[in-house]
Each structure stands twice: as structure tokens, then as C-alpha cells.
mmCIF file of C-alpha atoms and ligand atoms in Angstrom:
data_model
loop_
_atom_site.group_PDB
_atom_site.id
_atom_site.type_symbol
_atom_site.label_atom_id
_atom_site.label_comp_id
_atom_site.label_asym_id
_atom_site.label_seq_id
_atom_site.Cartn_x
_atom_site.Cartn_y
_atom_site.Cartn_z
ATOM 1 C CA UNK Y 15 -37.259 21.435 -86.049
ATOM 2 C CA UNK Y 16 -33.763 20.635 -85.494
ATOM 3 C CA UNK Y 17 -32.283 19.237 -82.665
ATOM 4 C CA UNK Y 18 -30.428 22.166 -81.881
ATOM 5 C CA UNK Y 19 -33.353 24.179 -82.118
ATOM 6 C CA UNK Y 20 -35.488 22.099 -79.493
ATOM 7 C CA UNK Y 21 -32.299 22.498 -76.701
ATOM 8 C CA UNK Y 22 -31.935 26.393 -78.302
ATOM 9 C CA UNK Y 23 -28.337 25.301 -78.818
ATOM 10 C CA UNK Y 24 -27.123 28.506 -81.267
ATOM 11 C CA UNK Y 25 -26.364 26.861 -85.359
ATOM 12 C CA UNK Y 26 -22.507 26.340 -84.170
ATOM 13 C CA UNK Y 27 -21.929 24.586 -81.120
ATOM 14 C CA UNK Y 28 -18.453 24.822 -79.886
ATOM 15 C CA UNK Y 29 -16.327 21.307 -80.937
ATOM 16 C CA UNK Y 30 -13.596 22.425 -78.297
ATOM 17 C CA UNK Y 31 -14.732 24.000 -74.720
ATOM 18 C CA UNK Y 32 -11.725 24.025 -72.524
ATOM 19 C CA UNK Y 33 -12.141 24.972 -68.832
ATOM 20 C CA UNK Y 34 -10.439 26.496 -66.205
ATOM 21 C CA UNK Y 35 -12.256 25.150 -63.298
ATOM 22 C CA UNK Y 36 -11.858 28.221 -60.688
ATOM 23 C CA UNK Y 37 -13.542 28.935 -57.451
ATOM 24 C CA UNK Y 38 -13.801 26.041 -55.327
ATOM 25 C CA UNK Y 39 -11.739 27.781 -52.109
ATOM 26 C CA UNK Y 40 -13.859 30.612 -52.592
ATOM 27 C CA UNK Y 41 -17.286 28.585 -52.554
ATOM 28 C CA UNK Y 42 -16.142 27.323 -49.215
ATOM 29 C CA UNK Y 43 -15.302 30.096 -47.556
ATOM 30 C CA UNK Y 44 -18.295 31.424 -48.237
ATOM 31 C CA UNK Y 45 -20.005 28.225 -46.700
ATOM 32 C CA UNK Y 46 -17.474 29.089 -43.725
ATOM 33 C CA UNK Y 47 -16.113 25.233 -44.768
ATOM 34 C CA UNK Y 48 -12.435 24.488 -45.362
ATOM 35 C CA UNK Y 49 -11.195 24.754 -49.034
ATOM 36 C CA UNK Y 50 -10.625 20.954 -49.560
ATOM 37 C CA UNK Y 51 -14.517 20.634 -49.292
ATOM 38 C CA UNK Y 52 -14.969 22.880 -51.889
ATOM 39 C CA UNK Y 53 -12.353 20.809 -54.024
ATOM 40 C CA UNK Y 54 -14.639 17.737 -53.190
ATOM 41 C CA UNK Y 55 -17.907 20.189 -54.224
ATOM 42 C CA UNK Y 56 -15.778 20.957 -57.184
ATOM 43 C CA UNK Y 57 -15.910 17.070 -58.715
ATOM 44 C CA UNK Y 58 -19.729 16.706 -58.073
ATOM 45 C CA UNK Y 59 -20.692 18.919 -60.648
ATOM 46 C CA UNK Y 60 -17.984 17.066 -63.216
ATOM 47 C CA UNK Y 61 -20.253 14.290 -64.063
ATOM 48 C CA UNK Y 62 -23.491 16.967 -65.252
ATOM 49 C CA UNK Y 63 -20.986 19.029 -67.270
ATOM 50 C CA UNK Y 64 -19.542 16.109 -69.095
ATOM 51 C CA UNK Y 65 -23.083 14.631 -69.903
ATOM 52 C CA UNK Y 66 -24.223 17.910 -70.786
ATOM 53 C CA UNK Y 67 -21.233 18.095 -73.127
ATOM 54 C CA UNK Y 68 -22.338 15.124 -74.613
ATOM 55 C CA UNK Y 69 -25.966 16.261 -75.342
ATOM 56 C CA UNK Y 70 -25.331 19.597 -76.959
ATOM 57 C CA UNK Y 71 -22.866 17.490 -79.633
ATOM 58 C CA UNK Y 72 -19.126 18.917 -77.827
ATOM 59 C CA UNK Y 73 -16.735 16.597 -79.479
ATOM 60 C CA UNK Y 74 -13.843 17.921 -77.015
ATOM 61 C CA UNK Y 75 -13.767 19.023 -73.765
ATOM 62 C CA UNK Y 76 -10.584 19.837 -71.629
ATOM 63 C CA UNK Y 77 -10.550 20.763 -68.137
ATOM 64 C CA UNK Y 78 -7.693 22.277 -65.475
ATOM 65 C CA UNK Y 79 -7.159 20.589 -62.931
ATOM 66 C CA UNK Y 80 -4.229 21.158 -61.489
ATOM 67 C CA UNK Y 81 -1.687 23.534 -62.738
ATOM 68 C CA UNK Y 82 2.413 23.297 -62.619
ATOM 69 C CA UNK Y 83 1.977 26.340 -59.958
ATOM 70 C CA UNK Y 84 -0.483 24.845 -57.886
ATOM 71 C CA UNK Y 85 2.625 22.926 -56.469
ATOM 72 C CA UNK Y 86 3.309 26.155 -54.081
ATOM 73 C CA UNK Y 87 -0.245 25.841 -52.349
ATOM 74 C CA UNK Y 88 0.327 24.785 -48.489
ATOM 75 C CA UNK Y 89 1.253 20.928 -48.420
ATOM 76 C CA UNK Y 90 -2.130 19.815 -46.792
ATOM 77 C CA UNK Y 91 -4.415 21.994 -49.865
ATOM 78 C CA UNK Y 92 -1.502 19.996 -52.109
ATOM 79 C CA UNK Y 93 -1.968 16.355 -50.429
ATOM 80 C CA UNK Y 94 -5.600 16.785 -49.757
ATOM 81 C CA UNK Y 95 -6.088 17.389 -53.638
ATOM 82 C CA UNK Y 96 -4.319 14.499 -54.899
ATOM 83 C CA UNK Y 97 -6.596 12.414 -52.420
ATOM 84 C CA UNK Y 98 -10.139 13.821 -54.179
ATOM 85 C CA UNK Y 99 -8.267 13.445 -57.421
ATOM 86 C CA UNK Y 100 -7.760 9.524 -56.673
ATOM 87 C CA UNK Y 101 -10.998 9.183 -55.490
ATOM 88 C CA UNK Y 102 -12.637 10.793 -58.140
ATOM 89 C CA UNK Y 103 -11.172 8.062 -60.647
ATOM 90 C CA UNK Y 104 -12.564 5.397 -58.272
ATOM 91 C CA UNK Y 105 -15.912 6.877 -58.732
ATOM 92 C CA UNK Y 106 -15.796 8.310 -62.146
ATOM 93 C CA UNK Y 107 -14.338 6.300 -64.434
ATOM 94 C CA UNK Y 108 -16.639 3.679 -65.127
ATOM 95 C CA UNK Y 109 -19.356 6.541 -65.859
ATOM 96 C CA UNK Y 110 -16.916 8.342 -68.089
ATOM 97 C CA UNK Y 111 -16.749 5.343 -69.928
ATOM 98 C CA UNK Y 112 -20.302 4.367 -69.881
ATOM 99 C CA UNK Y 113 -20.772 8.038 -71.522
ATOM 100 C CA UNK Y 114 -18.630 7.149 -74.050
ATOM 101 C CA UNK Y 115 -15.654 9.427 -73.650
ATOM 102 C CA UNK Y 116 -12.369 8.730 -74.012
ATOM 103 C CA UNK Y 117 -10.132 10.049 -71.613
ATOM 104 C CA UNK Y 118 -6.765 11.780 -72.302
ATOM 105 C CA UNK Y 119 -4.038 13.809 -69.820
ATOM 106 C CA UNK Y 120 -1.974 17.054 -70.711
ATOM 107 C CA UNK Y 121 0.765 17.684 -68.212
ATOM 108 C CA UNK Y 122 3.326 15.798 -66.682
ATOM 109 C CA UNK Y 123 2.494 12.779 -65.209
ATOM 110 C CA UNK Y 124 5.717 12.151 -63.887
ATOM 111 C CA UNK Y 125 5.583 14.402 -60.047
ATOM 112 C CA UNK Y 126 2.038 12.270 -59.048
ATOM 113 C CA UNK Y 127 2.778 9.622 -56.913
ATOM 114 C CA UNK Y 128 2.179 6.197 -58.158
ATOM 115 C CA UNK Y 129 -1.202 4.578 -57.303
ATOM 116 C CA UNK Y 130 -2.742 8.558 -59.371
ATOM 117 C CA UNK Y 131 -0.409 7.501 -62.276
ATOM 118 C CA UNK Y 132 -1.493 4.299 -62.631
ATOM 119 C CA UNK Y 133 -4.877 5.233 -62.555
ATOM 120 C CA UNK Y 134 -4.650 7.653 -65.487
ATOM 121 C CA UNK Y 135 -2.678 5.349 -67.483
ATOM 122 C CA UNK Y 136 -5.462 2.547 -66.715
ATOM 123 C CA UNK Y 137 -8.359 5.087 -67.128
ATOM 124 C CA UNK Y 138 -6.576 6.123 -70.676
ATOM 125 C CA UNK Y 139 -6.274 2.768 -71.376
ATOM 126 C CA UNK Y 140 -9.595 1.677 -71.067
ATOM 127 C CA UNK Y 141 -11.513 4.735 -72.948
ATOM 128 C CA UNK Y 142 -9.465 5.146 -76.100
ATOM 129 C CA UNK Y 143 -11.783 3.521 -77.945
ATOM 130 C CA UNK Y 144 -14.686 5.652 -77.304
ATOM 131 C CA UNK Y 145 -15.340 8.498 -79.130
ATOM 132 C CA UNK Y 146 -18.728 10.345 -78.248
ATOM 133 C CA UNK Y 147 -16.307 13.006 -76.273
ATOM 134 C CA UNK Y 148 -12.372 13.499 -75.747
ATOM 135 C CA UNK Y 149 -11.798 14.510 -72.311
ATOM 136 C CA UNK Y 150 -8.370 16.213 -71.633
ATOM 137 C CA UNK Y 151 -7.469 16.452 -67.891
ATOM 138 C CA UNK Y 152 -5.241 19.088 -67.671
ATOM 139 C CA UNK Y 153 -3.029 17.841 -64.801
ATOM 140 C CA UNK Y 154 0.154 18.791 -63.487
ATOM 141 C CA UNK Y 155 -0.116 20.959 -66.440
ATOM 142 C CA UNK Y 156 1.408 24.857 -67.852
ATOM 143 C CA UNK Y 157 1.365 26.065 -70.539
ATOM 144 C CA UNK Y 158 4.806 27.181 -70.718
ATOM 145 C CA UNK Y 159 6.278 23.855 -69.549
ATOM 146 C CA UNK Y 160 4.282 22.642 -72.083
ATOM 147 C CA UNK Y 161 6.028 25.167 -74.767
ATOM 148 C CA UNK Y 162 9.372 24.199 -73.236
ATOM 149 C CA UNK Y 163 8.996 20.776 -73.590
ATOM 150 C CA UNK Y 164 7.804 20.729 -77.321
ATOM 151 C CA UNK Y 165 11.426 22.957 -77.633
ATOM 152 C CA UNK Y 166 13.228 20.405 -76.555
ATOM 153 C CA UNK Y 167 11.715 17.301 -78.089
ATOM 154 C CA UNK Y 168 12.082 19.113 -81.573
ATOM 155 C CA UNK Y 169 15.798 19.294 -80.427
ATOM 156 C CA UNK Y 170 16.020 16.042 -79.539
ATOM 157 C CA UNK Y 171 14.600 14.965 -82.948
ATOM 158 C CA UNK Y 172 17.014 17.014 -84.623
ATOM 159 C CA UNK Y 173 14.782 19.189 -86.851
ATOM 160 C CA UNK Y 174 16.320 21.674 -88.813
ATOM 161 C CA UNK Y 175 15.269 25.790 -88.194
ATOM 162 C CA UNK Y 176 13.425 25.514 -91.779
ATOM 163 C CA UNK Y 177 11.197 22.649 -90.814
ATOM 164 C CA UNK Y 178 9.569 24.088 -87.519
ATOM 165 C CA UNK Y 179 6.377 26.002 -88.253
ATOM 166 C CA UNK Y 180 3.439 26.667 -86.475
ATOM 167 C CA UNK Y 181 1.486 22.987 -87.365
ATOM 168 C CA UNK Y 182 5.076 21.484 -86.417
ATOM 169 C CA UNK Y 183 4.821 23.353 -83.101
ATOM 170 C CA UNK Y 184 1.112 22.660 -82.146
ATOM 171 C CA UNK Y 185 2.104 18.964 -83.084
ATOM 172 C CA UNK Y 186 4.943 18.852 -80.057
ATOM 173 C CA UNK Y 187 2.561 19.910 -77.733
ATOM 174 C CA UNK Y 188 0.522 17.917 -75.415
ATOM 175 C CA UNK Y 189 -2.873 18.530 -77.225
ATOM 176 C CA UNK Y 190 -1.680 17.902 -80.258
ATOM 177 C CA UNK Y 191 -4.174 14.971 -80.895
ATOM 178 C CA UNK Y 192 -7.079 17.551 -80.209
ATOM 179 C CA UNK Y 193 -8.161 20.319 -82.302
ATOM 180 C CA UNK Y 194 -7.619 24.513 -80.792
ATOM 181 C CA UNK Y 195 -10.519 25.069 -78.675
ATOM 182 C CA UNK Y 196 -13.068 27.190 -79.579
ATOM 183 C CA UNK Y 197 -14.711 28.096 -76.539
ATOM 184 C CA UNK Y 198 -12.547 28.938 -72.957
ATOM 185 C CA UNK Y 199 -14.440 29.576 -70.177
ATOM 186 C CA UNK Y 200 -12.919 30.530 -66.736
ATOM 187 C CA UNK Y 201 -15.517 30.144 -63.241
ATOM 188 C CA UNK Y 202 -14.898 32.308 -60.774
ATOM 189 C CA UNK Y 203 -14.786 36.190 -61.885
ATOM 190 C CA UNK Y 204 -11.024 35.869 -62.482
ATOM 191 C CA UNK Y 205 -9.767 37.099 -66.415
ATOM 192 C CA UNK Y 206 -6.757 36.013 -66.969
ATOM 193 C CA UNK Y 207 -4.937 32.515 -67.986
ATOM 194 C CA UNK Y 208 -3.097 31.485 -65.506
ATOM 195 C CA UNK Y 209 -0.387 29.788 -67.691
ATOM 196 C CA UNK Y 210 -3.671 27.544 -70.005
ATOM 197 C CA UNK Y 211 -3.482 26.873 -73.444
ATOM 198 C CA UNK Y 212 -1.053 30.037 -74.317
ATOM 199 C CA UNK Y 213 -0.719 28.787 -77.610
ATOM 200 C CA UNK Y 214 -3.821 27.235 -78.625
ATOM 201 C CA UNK Y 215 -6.503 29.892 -77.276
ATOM 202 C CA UNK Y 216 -4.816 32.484 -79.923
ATOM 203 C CA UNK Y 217 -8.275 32.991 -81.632
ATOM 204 C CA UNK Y 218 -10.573 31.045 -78.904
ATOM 205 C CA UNK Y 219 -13.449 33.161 -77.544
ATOM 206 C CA UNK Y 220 -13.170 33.480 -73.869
ATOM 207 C CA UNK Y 221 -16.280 33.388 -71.002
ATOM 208 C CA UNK Y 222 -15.923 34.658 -67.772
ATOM 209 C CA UNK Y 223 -19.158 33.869 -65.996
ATOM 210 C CA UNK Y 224 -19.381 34.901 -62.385
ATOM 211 C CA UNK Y 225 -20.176 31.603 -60.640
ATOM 212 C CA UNK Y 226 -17.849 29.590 -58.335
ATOM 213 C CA UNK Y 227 -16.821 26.157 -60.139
ATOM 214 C CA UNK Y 228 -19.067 24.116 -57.942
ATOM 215 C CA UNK Y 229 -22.125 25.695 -58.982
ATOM 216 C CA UNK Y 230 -21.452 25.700 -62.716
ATOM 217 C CA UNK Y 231 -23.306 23.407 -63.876
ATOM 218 C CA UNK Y 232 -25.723 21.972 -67.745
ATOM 219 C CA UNK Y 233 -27.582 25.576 -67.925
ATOM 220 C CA UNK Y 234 -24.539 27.674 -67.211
ATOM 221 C CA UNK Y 235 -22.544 25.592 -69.853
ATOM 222 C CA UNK Y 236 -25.984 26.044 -72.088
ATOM 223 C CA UNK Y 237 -25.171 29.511 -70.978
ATOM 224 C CA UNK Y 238 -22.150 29.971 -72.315
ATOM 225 C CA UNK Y 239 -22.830 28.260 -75.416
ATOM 226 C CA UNK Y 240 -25.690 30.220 -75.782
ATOM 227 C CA UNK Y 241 -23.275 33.161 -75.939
ATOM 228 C CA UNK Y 242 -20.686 31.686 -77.742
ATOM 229 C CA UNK Y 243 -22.855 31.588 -80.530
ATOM 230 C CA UNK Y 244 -23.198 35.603 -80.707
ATOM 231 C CA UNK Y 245 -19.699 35.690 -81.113
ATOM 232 C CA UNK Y 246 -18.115 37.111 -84.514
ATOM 233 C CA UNK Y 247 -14.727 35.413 -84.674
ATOM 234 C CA UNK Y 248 -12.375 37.500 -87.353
ATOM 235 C CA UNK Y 249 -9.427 35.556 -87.095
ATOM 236 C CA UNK Y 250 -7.608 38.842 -87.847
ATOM 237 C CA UNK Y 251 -9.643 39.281 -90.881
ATOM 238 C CA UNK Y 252 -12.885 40.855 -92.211
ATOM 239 C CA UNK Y 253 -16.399 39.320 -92.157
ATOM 240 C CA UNK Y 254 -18.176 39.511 -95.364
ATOM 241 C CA UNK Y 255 -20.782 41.821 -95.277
ATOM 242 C CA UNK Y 256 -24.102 40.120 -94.718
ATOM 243 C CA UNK Y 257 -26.811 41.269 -97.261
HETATM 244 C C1 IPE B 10 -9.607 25.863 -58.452
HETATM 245 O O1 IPE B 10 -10.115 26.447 -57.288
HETATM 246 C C2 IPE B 10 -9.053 24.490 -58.227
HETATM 247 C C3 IPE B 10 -7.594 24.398 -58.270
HETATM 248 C C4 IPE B 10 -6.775 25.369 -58.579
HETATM 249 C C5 IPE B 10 -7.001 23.114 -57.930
HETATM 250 P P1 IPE B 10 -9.181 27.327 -56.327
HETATM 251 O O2 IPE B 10 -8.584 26.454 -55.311
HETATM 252 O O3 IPE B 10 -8.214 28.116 -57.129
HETATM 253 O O4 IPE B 10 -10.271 28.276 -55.673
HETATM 254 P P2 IPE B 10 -10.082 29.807 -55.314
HETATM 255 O O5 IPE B 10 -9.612 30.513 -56.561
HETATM 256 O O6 IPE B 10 -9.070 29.877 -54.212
HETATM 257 O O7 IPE B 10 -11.438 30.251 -54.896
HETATM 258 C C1 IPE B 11 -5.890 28.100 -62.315
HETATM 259 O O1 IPE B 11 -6.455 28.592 -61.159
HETATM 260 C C2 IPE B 11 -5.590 26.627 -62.175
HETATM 261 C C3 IPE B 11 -6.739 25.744 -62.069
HETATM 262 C C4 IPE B 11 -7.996 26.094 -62.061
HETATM 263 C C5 IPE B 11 -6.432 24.343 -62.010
HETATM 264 P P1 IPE B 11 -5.575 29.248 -59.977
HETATM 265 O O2 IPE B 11 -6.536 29.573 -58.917
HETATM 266 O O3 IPE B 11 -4.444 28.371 -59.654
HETATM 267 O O4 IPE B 11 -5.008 30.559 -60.680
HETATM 268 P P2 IPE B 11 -4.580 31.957 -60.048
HETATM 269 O O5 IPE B 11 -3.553 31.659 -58.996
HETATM 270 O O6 IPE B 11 -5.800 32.593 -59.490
HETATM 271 O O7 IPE B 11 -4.038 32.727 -61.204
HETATM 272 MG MG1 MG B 12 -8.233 29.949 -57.933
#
């Protein structure tokens, strides 16, 4: 019996699973709590969904944390955040690492204020040797900054119109050291993007399941997997007739 038979992990596990952690205000307010507690709710859960990753054999995993739009929330929602955020490296990092993942950030690190950049570069820093999982934090991070910022580095580099195609492009961009996800999964009930990973979900199957990010947890992830693996992905094409 294979492993993946034991866990009922489907033949193809997912190598990417990017997530857009939604919800948390939500799960509050239904606890009739403020939101920032269900931001601090929202980082419990991190630690069982990376492990998890680790045990079904996900070789990426990228999460979003903060987007570039997530600036306009009211300045205590914005403040309070970047406090759970710094506090969460504090507590999390050494386990990370014990784990064996190496963390990396997409977004613009540039806009934190100093004491959360210096903890990301440290935290990169000291994980970029392991390599059980890749962990993304998407932080401070859109899509289409992301887009416009690839434009303007190929400028900068002076590439000629003939050279830029699309492995040139997804090489610009902030995940280009990770492969296109396979899996996206958004918490919450909400369907839509939200300005993630515009270019490199073209052909990722998406998830919706209808819990609040704080309760998503291994068997929802299992969940999802689970699914995942019922999936026909095309790629624009045709599947060949199974006999
Ligand atoms: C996601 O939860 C976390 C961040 C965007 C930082 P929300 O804060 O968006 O929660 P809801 O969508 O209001 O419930
Ligand atoms: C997307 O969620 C960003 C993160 C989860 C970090 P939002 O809650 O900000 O997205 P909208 O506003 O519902 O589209
Ligand atoms: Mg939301």
C-alpha cells in the first residue's frame, strides 16, 4: 500500500497550493470579537497547514497575507496587522525551520517598517537551505504591481521586443524561483482573485471551500486535495480518451 493510499491522498498531489487566506473579520464578528482577534485566530491555524503540507508531499506552498490594497483598511486594522505579523515571526520561525521549509516573500518589502523587514530578510536568511517545503509569503503583494514591476525591470535591462516571451515574463516576476501553482484555494465563500497570481493561476484549479480562514485547517486542506485530484485539467486541449 502506498503512502498516499494509507492518508487517501488522490495519485497526484498538488506540488504548488497557493492560498488566499480569507475570512478572519468575518470569524470574529461572528464571535461578536473585534477583527484583529480574528487576524490573531488567523496565524494559529498556520503552523497545522504548513505541517500538513509537509506530510501529504506539497513541495510549494504560498500564502496571502497582505495585499497592495489592504493599505486602504482603517489605520488601526492596518497597524494592528503588522503587530500579529511581527509577532508571528517571533513565534514561528524557529518551527518553520525545524519543519524544514525555507521561507521566501513576494511583494514589496519596501512600505513595512523596519524591525518586519528585518525579520523577513533574517527569517529568509536562515531557511534557504531547507528544502522539505518553499513557503512564499505573499506580503505587501498584487498581482498587477507585480506585472508592472517585471515591465519595468525588462526595461531597465534593455531587452529587445523579440526577446520577451512568456518564460521571460514569468522569470521577472516575484515567483519566478517557484513553479505555477497547481492548486488555489480561497477561505471564506468569496470567488474571485483579488489581484493573486493573475498570471500564474492561468491553468491552476481553483477551491472555494466555505470555511472562515481560522477554521481551515489538515482535513480541509486533505479536503481540497482530495478534490483536486478529481480534477481534469485540459490545458486548452483534449484528454485522450481513456479505454
Ligand atoms: C483576510 O481576512 C486577511 C487579510 C486580508 C489581511 P479579512 O480581513 O479579509 O476577513 P473578512 O473578509 O473581512 O472576513
Ligand atoms: C484578499 O482578501 C487579500 C488577502 C487575503 C490577504 P481581501 O479580503 O482583501 O479581498 P476582497 O477585498 O474581499 O476582494
Ligand atoms: Mg476579506
Amino acid at each position: 500500500m502506498s503512502n498516499n493510499t494509507k492518508l487517501d491522498l488522490p495519485e497526484i498531489v498538488p506540488q504548488h497550493i497557493a492560498i488566499i487566506m480569507d475570512g478572519n473579520g468575518r470569524w470574529a464578528r461572528r464571535r461578536g470579537l473585534p477583527r484583529l482577534a480574528g487576524h490573531r485566530a488567523g496565524t494559529e491555524n498556520l503552523r497545522r497547514v504548513i505541517e500538513a503540507c509537509v506530510e501529504f508531499g506539497v513541495k510549494y506552498l504560498t500564502i496571502y497575507a497582505f495585499s497592495t490594497e489592504n493599505w486602504t483598511r482603517p489605520r488601526d486594522e492596518v497597524s494592528g496587522l503588522m503587530r500579529i505579523f511581527d509577532d508571528v515571526f517571533d513565534r514561528e520561525l524557529a518551527e518553520l525551520d525545524r519543519q524544514g521549509a525555507q521561507l521566501r516573500h513576494i511583494g514589496r518589502l519596501d512600505g513595512l517598517n523596519d524591525s518586519l523587514r528585518e525579520k523577513v530578510r533574517n527569517g529568509i536568511a536562515m531557511t534557504k537551505d531547507n528544502d522539505r517545503l518553499v513557503l512564499n509569503v505573499a506580503f505587501n503583494y498584487g498581482s498587477r504591481d507585480e506585472i508592472v514591476h517585471a515591465i519595468q525591470e525588462m526595461i531597465k535591462d534593455g531587452l529587445d521586443s523579440e526577446e520577451v516571451d512568456e518564460d521571460l515574463v514569468s522569470s521577472y516576476l516575484f515567483t519566478a524561483q517557484s513553479p505555477d501553482p497547481d492548486l488555489v484555494i480561497r477561505t471564506s465563500g468569496e470567488q474571485r482573485t483579488s489581484n493573486f497570481l493573475l498570471w500564474q493561476s492561468a491553468y491552476s484549479e481553483w477551491i472555494f471551500p466555505d470555511v472562515y480562514w481560522p477554521d481551515f485547517g489538515r482535513d480541509e486542506l486533505l479536503a481540497a486535495i482530495q478534490e483536486f485530484g478529481s480534477r481534469e485539467r485540459r490545458y486548452g486541449g483534449l484528454v485522450p480518451q481513456q479505454t
